[in-house]
Amino acid sequence: MDYGEDAKGMKAVASVLGPCPAGAVGLVAGTGLGGIAAAVADKREMATADIPGFPRSTAPSHAGALAYGTLGGRPVALLSGRLHLYEGYAPAEVAAGVRLLAGLGVKTLVLTNAAGALDPHFCAGGLMRITDHINLTGKNPLVGPNDEATGPRFPDMSKAYSPRLGEIADRTALSLGIRLERGVYAGVLGPSLETPAETRMLKLLGADAVGMSTVTEVIAARHAGMEVLAISCLTNVNLPDCMAETTLEAVIATAKQAEATLTRLLAAVIPAC
């Protein structure tokens, strides 16, 4: 099912939130980053559990809510929380949020996530703009019959992450004095974290950060013709020769520490998108 085109789902959203604001930017808050919602003004919110047929997020710190409002004066459609392959959902279900936003008329999508840094020069608590990705999940949301009304059978991914939006983010970060790294994101299935050998492999493949989300959503977004910007909060640094143990609680705590900086950046970037 394409949740963005499901009549019952769209009707339920309209009945609670009204029409999606014209020109709204879609925004997805990742692990430990749900507090971004607090910065959204004039907010109207509903639980995604109240959207017929919409999958429910089971991941910690993912609230499962859709809100309309403004950030930096620009209309936004915010998804607090997302779905992951490791929760047992099919790729098409993981893409449900993006397809919902596309069905609501969103053309520009900003994704955030928590990721482990692979570049030893990066710092925990820092931010990285994703310039490209490596899909190591073995999954793709476009497998199966293609709906030509949504997008082409073989969508081009040569510019999966918008150079235009990337330039805006870089320029804005510089003006705000925020260090914004740039790098390649490796998307893995999870939920287990990486071994030292896997970390070495990811670095050899050219990845600068690793996480368990985003890739499936970006593929679905590009299929639907959306322009994408993605920013990772780097919650730890994976050093394969001296790997430190980490926990989800530590990841969430670091993400929350960086949340204010990320929110400040997004509040300035989104109006310029």
mmCIF file of C-alpha atoms in Angstrom:
data_model
loop_
_atom_site.group_PDB
_atom_site.id
_atom_site.type_symbol
_atom_site.label_atom_id
_atom_site.label_comp_id
_atom_site.label_asym_id
_atom_site.label_seq_id
_atom_site.Cartn_x
_atom_site.Cartn_y
_atom_site.Cartn_z
ATOM 1 C CA MET A 1 0.000 0.000 0.000
ATOM 2 C CA ASP A 2 1.202 3.505 -0.771
ATOM 3 C CA TYR A 3 0.259 5.323 2.430
ATOM 4 C CA GLY A 4 0.574 8.699 0.752
ATOM 5 C CA GLU A 5 -2.214 7.763 -1.647
ATOM 6 C CA ASP A 6 -4.440 5.856 0.788
ATOM 7 C CA ALA A 7 -7.797 7.677 0.781
ATOM 8 C CA LYS A 8 -8.725 6.766 4.374
ATOM 9 C CA GLY A 9 -5.339 7.834 5.690
ATOM 10 C CA MET A 10 -5.350 11.148 3.872
ATOM 11 C CA LYS A 11 -8.924 11.829 4.970
ATOM 12 C CA ALA A 12 -7.998 11.117 8.600
ATOM 13 C CA VAL A 13 -5.092 13.575 8.453
ATOM 14 C CA ALA A 14 -7.252 16.254 6.834
ATOM 15 C CA SER A 15 -10.023 15.799 9.402
ATOM 16 C CA VAL A 16 -7.636 16.368 12.323
ATOM 17 C CA LEU A 17 -5.004 18.752 10.971
ATOM 18 C CA GLY A 18 -6.742 20.318 7.998
ATOM 19 C CA PRO A 19 -4.938 20.790 4.669
ATOM 20 C CA CYS A 20 -1.172 20.655 4.569
ATOM 21 C CA PRO A 21 0.166 24.225 4.429
ATOM 22 C CA ALA A 22 1.180 25.313 0.939
ATOM 23 C CA GLY A 23 4.915 25.105 0.381
ATOM 24 C CA ALA A 24 5.506 23.103 3.561
ATOM 25 C CA VAL A 25 8.905 21.467 4.009
ATOM 26 C CA GLY A 26 8.776 17.887 5.248
ATOM 27 C CA LEU A 27 10.899 17.228 8.327
ATOM 28 C CA VAL A 28 11.645 13.855 9.954
ATOM 29 C CA ALA A 29 13.144 13.777 13.458
ATOM 30 C CA GLY A 30 15.463 10.851 14.175
ATOM 31 C CA THR A 31 16.546 8.944 17.278
ATOM 32 C CA GLY A 32 16.881 11.235 20.274
ATOM 33 C CA LEU A 33 15.903 14.255 18.184
ATOM 34 C CA GLY A 34 12.168 14.387 18.833
ATOM 35 C CA GLY A 35 12.640 17.597 20.805
ATOM 36 C CA ILE A 36 12.901 19.461 17.507
ATOM 37 C CA ALA A 37 9.114 19.446 17.644
ATOM 38 C CA ALA A 38 9.250 21.880 20.564
ATOM 39 C CA ALA A 39 10.696 24.528 18.250
ATOM 40 C CA VAL A 40 7.786 24.258 15.805
ATOM 41 C CA ALA A 41 5.387 27.185 16.270
ATOM 42 C CA ASP A 42 1.612 27.226 15.735
ATOM 43 C CA LYS A 43 1.638 23.453 15.982
ATOM 44 C CA ARG A 44 -1.267 21.153 15.169
ATOM 45 C CA GLU A 45 -0.470 17.539 15.947
ATOM 46 C CA MET A 46 -1.898 14.049 15.688
ATOM 47 C CA ALA A 47 -0.616 10.571 16.485
ATOM 48 C CA THR A 48 0.327 8.558 13.406
ATOM 49 C CA ALA A 49 -1.414 5.650 15.176
ATOM 50 C CA ASP A 50 -4.659 7.483 14.369
ATOM 51 C CA ILE A 51 -3.960 7.295 10.624
ATOM 52 C CA PRO A 52 -5.713 4.178 9.268
ATOM 53 C CA GLY A 53 -3.239 1.556 8.066
ATOM 54 C CA PHE A 54 -0.160 3.538 9.101
ATOM 55 C CA PRO A 55 2.522 1.370 10.776
ATOM 56 C CA ARG A 56 3.338 2.110 14.404
ATOM 57 C CA SER A 57 6.873 2.941 15.454
ATOM 58 C CA THR A 58 8.239 0.704 18.210
ATOM 59 C CA ALA A 59 11.699 2.277 18.483
ATOM 60 C CA PRO A 60 12.589 4.116 21.717
ATOM 61 C CA SER A 61 12.441 7.944 21.542
ATOM 62 C CA HIS A 62 10.290 7.848 18.376
ATOM 63 C CA ALA A 63 6.995 9.464 19.371
ATOM 64 C CA GLY A 64 4.983 8.600 16.275
ATOM 65 C CA ALA A 65 3.326 11.946 15.562
ATOM 66 C CA LEU A 66 2.578 14.163 12.569
ATOM 67 C CA ALA A 67 2.408 17.915 13.062
ATOM 68 C CA TYR A 68 1.843 21.013 10.972
ATOM 69 C CA GLY A 69 3.364 24.325 12.028
ATOM 70 C CA THR A 70 6.192 26.709 11.233
ATOM 71 C CA LEU A 71 9.945 26.624 11.844
ATOM 72 C CA GLY A 72 11.874 29.783 11.199
ATOM 73 C CA GLY A 73 8.667 31.190 9.742
ATOM 74 C CA ARG A 74 8.427 28.486 7.039
ATOM 75 C CA PRO A 75 5.520 25.995 7.044
ATOM 76 C CA VAL A 76 6.622 22.469 7.947
ATOM 77 C CA ALA A 77 5.052 19.035 8.102
ATOM 78 C CA LEU A 78 6.942 17.261 10.882
ATOM 79 C CA LEU A 79 7.128 13.539 11.544
ATOM 80 C CA SER A 80 8.395 12.933 15.066
ATOM 81 C CA GLY A 81 9.738 9.414 14.847
ATOM 82 C CA ARG A 82 10.214 7.009 11.995
ATOM 83 C CA LEU A 83 10.045 3.315 11.133
ATOM 84 C CA HIS A 84 13.052 1.022 10.752
ATOM 85 C CA LEU A 85 13.752 -2.223 8.964
ATOM 86 C CA TYR A 86 15.042 -3.718 12.214
ATOM 87 C CA GLU A 87 11.567 -3.364 13.716
ATOM 88 C CA GLY A 88 10.461 -6.058 11.276
ATOM 89 C CA TYR A 89 8.737 -3.750 8.823
ATOM 90 C CA ALA A 90 8.922 -4.246 5.075
ATOM 91 C CA PRO A 91 10.808 -1.559 3.120
ATOM 92 C CA ALA A 92 7.553 -0.147 1.735
ATOM 93 C CA GLU A 93 6.274 0.240 5.302
ATOM 94 C CA VAL A 94 9.479 1.988 6.374
ATOM 95 C CA ALA A 95 8.862 4.447 3.543
ATOM 96 C CA ALA A 96 5.296 5.095 4.722
ATOM 97 C CA GLY A 97 6.138 8.429 6.358
ATOM 98 C CA VAL A 98 7.883 9.820 3.294
ATOM 99 C CA ARG A 99 5.093 8.643 1.018
ATOM 100 C CA LEU A 100 2.545 10.211 3.349
ATOM 101 C CA LEU A 101 4.375 13.536 3.131
ATOM 102 C CA ALA A 102 4.591 13.225 -0.658
ATOM 103 C CA GLY A 103 0.867 12.519 -0.803
ATOM 104 C CA LEU A 104 0.247 15.660 1.255
ATOM 105 C CA GLY A 105 2.049 17.693 -1.395
ATOM 106 C CA VAL A 106 5.478 18.072 0.211
ATOM 107 C CA LYS A 107 8.215 18.622 -2.380
ATOM 108 C CA THR A 108 11.218 19.292 -0.130
ATOM 109 C CA LEU A 109 12.285 16.818 2.548
ATOM 110 C CA VAL A 110 14.733 17.320 5.429
ATOM 111 C CA LEU A 111 15.779 14.147 7.241
ATOM 112 C CA THR A 112 17.669 13.931 10.523
ATOM 113 C CA ASN A 113 19.165 10.882 12.177
ATOM 114 C CA ALA A 114 21.576 9.650 14.816
ATOM 115 C CA ALA A 115 24.678 7.998 13.371
ATOM 116 C CA GLY A 116 28.015 6.607 14.435
ATOM 117 C CA ALA A 117 31.011 8.466 13.030
ATOM 118 C CA LEU A 118 33.629 6.447 11.154
ATOM 119 C CA ASP A 119 36.000 9.313 10.391
ATOM 120 C CA PRO A 120 38.314 9.696 13.413
ATOM 121 C CA HIS A 121 38.439 13.454 12.805
ATOM 122 C CA PHE A 122 34.719 13.766 13.566
ATOM 123 C CA CYS A 123 33.498 14.404 17.110
ATOM 124 C CA ALA A 124 30.651 12.891 19.105
ATOM 125 C CA GLY A 125 27.863 15.448 19.312
ATOM 126 C CA GLY A 126 28.810 16.979 15.965
ATOM 127 C CA LEU A 127 26.704 17.261 12.816
ATOM 128 C CA MET A 128 27.307 15.812 9.353
ATOM 129 C CA ARG A 129 25.517 16.655 6.129
ATOM 130 C CA ILE A 130 25.006 13.492 4.126
ATOM 131 C CA THR A 131 26.399 13.903 0.622
ATOM 132 C CA ASP A 132 25.727 10.332 -0.553
ATOM 133 C CA HIS A 133 24.856 6.921 0.854
ATOM 134 C CA ILE A 134 25.714 3.241 0.561
ATOM 135 C CA ASN A 135 22.720 0.933 0.922
ATOM 136 C CA LEU A 136 23.949 -2.111 2.845
ATOM 137 C CA THR A 137 20.530 -3.170 4.131
ATOM 138 C CA GLY A 138 19.864 -5.522 1.227
ATOM 139 C CA LYS A 139 16.408 -3.912 0.981
ATOM 140 C CA ASN A 140 14.745 -1.411 -1.339
ATOM 141 C CA PRO A 141 11.252 0.130 -1.009
ATOM 142 C CA LEU A 142 10.763 0.105 -4.789
ATOM 143 C CA VAL A 143 10.854 -3.695 -5.174
ATOM 144 C CA GLY A 144 7.581 -4.970 -6.634
ATOM 145 C CA PRO A 145 5.090 -3.426 -9.053
ATOM 146 C CA ASN A 146 5.822 0.217 -9.844
ATOM 147 C CA ASP A 147 3.212 2.957 -9.713
ATOM 148 C CA GLU A 148 4.121 5.215 -12.629
ATOM 149 C CA ALA A 149 1.906 7.933 -11.148
ATOM 150 C CA THR A 150 4.295 8.106 -8.180
ATOM 151 C CA GLY A 151 7.622 7.785 -9.967
ATOM 152 C CA PRO A 152 9.659 5.970 -12.631
ATOM 153 C CA ARG A 153 10.534 2.291 -12.502
ATOM 154 C CA PHE A 154 14.270 3.068 -12.340
ATOM 155 C CA PRO A 155 14.717 6.430 -10.577
ATOM 156 C CA ASP A 156 18.074 8.151 -10.978
ATOM 157 C CA MET A 157 20.107 8.404 -7.756
ATOM 158 C CA SER A 158 23.131 10.320 -9.056
ATOM 159 C CA LYS A 159 22.034 13.331 -6.980
ATOM 160 C CA ALA A 160 20.059 11.616 -4.234
ATOM 161 C CA TYR A 161 20.973 14.440 -1.855
ATOM 162 C CA SER A 162 20.237 17.831 -3.368
ATOM 163 C CA PRO A 163 23.381 19.862 -4.141
ATOM 164 C CA ARG A 164 21.251 23.025 -3.937
ATOM 165 C CA LEU A 165 20.005 22.247 -0.442
ATOM 166 C CA GLY A 166 23.477 21.110 0.568
ATOM 167 C CA GLU A 167 24.946 24.461 -0.426
ATOM 168 C CA ILE A 168 22.269 26.250 1.596
ATOM 169 C CA ALA A 169 23.052 24.111 4.650
ATOM 170 C CA ASP A 170 26.823 24.638 4.323
ATOM 171 C CA ARG A 171 26.478 28.381 3.875
ATOM 172 C CA THR A 172 24.014 28.705 6.756
ATOM 173 C CA ALA A 173 26.141 26.620 9.128
ATOM 174 C CA LEU A 174 29.169 28.788 8.343
ATOM 175 C CA SER A 175 27.214 31.980 9.036
ATOM 176 C CA LEU A 176 26.024 30.588 12.386
ATOM 177 C CA GLY A 177 29.458 29.342 13.419
ATOM 178 C CA ILE A 178 28.267 25.717 13.425
ATOM 179 C CA ARG A 179 30.712 23.032 12.316
ATOM 180 C CA LEU A 180 28.938 20.915 9.703
ATOM 181 C CA GLU A 181 30.902 17.938 8.464
ATOM 182 C CA ARG A 182 30.187 16.383 5.069
ATOM 183 C CA GLY A 183 30.304 12.699 4.280
ATOM 184 C CA VAL A 184 28.894 9.418 3.024
ATOM 185 C CA TYR A 185 26.337 7.571 5.151
ATOM 186 C CA ALA A 186 26.276 3.770 5.236
ATOM 187 C CA GLY A 187 22.804 2.408 5.894
ATOM 188 C CA VAL A 188 22.795 -0.978 7.653
ATOM 189 C CA LEU A 189 19.993 -3.270 8.773
ATOM 190 C CA GLY A 190 20.679 -3.389 12.529
ATOM 191 C CA PRO A 191 19.704 -3.575 15.294
ATOM 192 C CA SER A 192 23.097 -4.888 16.450
ATOM 193 C CA LEU A 193 25.881 -2.340 16.414
ATOM 194 C CA GLU A 194 29.001 -2.742 14.301
ATOM 195 C CA THR A 195 31.930 -5.000 15.137
ATOM 196 C CA PRO A 196 35.507 -3.703 14.746
ATOM 197 C CA ALA A 197 35.882 -5.722 11.517
ATOM 198 C CA GLU A 198 32.612 -4.336 10.153
ATOM 199 C CA THR A 199 33.771 -0.837 11.042
ATOM 200 C CA ARG A 200 36.983 -1.345 9.081
ATOM 201 C CA MET A 201 34.968 -2.659 6.131
ATOM 202 C CA LEU A 202 32.660 0.364 6.149
ATOM 203 C CA LYS A 203 35.631 2.727 6.135
ATOM 204 C CA LEU A 204 37.208 0.833 3.249
ATOM 205 C CA LEU A 205 33.951 1.188 1.318
ATOM 206 C CA GLY A 206 34.169 4.955 1.710
ATOM 207 C CA ALA A 207 31.606 5.573 4.461
ATOM 208 C CA ASP A 208 32.072 8.416 6.950
ATOM 209 C CA ALA A 209 29.145 7.524 9.211
ATOM 210 C CA VAL A 210 26.837 4.558 9.770
ATOM 211 C CA GLY A 211 23.220 4.225 10.848
ATOM 212 C CA MET A 212 20.052 2.154 10.586
ATOM 213 C CA SER A 213 17.665 4.558 8.866
ATOM 214 C CA THR A 214 17.366 7.253 6.173
ATOM 215 C CA VAL A 215 18.472 5.264 3.099
ATOM 216 C CA THR A 216 15.080 3.619 2.531
ATOM 217 C CA GLU A 217 13.350 6.982 2.972
ATOM 218 C CA VAL A 218 15.679 8.774 0.563
ATOM 219 C CA ILE A 219 15.085 6.161 -2.145
ATOM 220 C CA ALA A 220 11.311 6.565 -1.749
ATOM 221 C CA ALA A 221 11.617 10.347 -1.683
ATOM 222 C CA ARG A 222 13.656 10.509 -4.868
ATOM 223 C CA HIS A 223 11.243 8.078 -6.537
ATOM 224 C CA ALA A 224 8.491 10.582 -5.746
ATOM 225 C CA GLY A 225 10.545 13.498 -7.087
ATOM 226 C CA MET A 226 11.256 15.102 -3.716
ATOM 227 C CA GLU A 227 14.361 17.206 -3.117
ATOM 228 C CA VAL A 228 16.302 15.869 -0.109
ATOM 229 C CA LEU A 229 18.597 17.245 2.574
ATOM 230 C CA ALA A 230 19.801 14.917 5.344
ATOM 231 C CA ILE A 231 21.808 15.736 8.466
ATOM 232 C CA SER A 232 23.236 13.217 10.927
ATOM 233 C CA CYS A 233 23.869 13.836 14.584
ATOM 234 C CA LEU A 234 27.117 11.978 15.290
ATOM 235 C CA THR A 235 26.481 10.256 18.609
ATOM 236 C CA ASN A 236 29.748 8.321 18.909
ATOM 237 C CA VAL A 237 32.994 7.734 17.029
ATOM 238 C CA ASN A 238 33.741 4.144 15.964
ATOM 239 C CA LEU A 239 37.483 3.486 16.278
ATOM 240 C CA PRO A 240 38.008 -0.154 15.303
ATOM 241 C CA ASP A 241 41.363 -0.519 17.068
ATOM 242 C CA CYS A 242 39.974 0.685 20.386
ATOM 243 C CA MET A 243 36.209 0.169 20.149
ATOM 244 C CA ALA A 244 34.351 1.537 23.153
ATOM 245 C CA GLU A 245 31.116 -0.087 24.219
ATOM 246 C CA THR A 246 28.014 2.004 23.715
ATOM 247 C CA THR A 247 24.304 1.729 24.475
ATOM 248 C CA LEU A 248 21.111 3.118 23.023
ATOM 249 C CA GLU A 249 20.762 5.257 26.132
ATOM 250 C CA ALA A 250 24.160 6.828 25.464
ATOM 251 C CA VAL A 251 23.260 7.421 21.811
ATOM 252 C CA ILE A 252 20.011 9.146 22.776
ATOM 253 C CA ALA A 253 21.751 11.237 25.433
ATOM 254 C CA THR A 254 24.369 12.503 22.977
ATOM 255 C CA ALA A 255 21.721 13.235 20.348
ATOM 256 C CA LYS A 256 19.767 15.297 22.846
ATOM 257 C CA GLN A 257 22.893 17.281 23.733
ATOM 258 C CA ALA A 258 23.320 18.205 20.071
ATOM 259 C CA GLU A 259 19.616 18.820 19.519
ATOM 260 C CA ALA A 260 19.717 22.556 20.278
ATOM 261 C CA THR A 261 22.489 23.131 17.721
ATOM 262 C CA LEU A 262 20.705 21.070 15.096
ATOM 263 C CA THR A 263 17.426 22.894 15.742
ATOM 264 C CA ARG A 264 19.156 26.268 15.417
ATOM 265 C CA LEU A 265 20.629 25.166 12.100
ATOM 266 C CA LEU A 266 17.336 23.823 10.760
ATOM 267 C CA ALA A 267 15.450 26.956 11.818
ATOM 268 C CA ALA A 268 17.784 28.952 9.569
ATOM 269 C CA VAL A 269 18.095 26.431 6.730
ATOM 270 C CA ILE A 270 14.434 25.523 6.227
ATOM 271 C CA PRO A 271 13.196 29.051 5.396
ATOM 272 C CA ALA A 272 15.840 29.204 2.639
ATOM 273 C CA CYS A 273 14.947 25.829 1.097
#
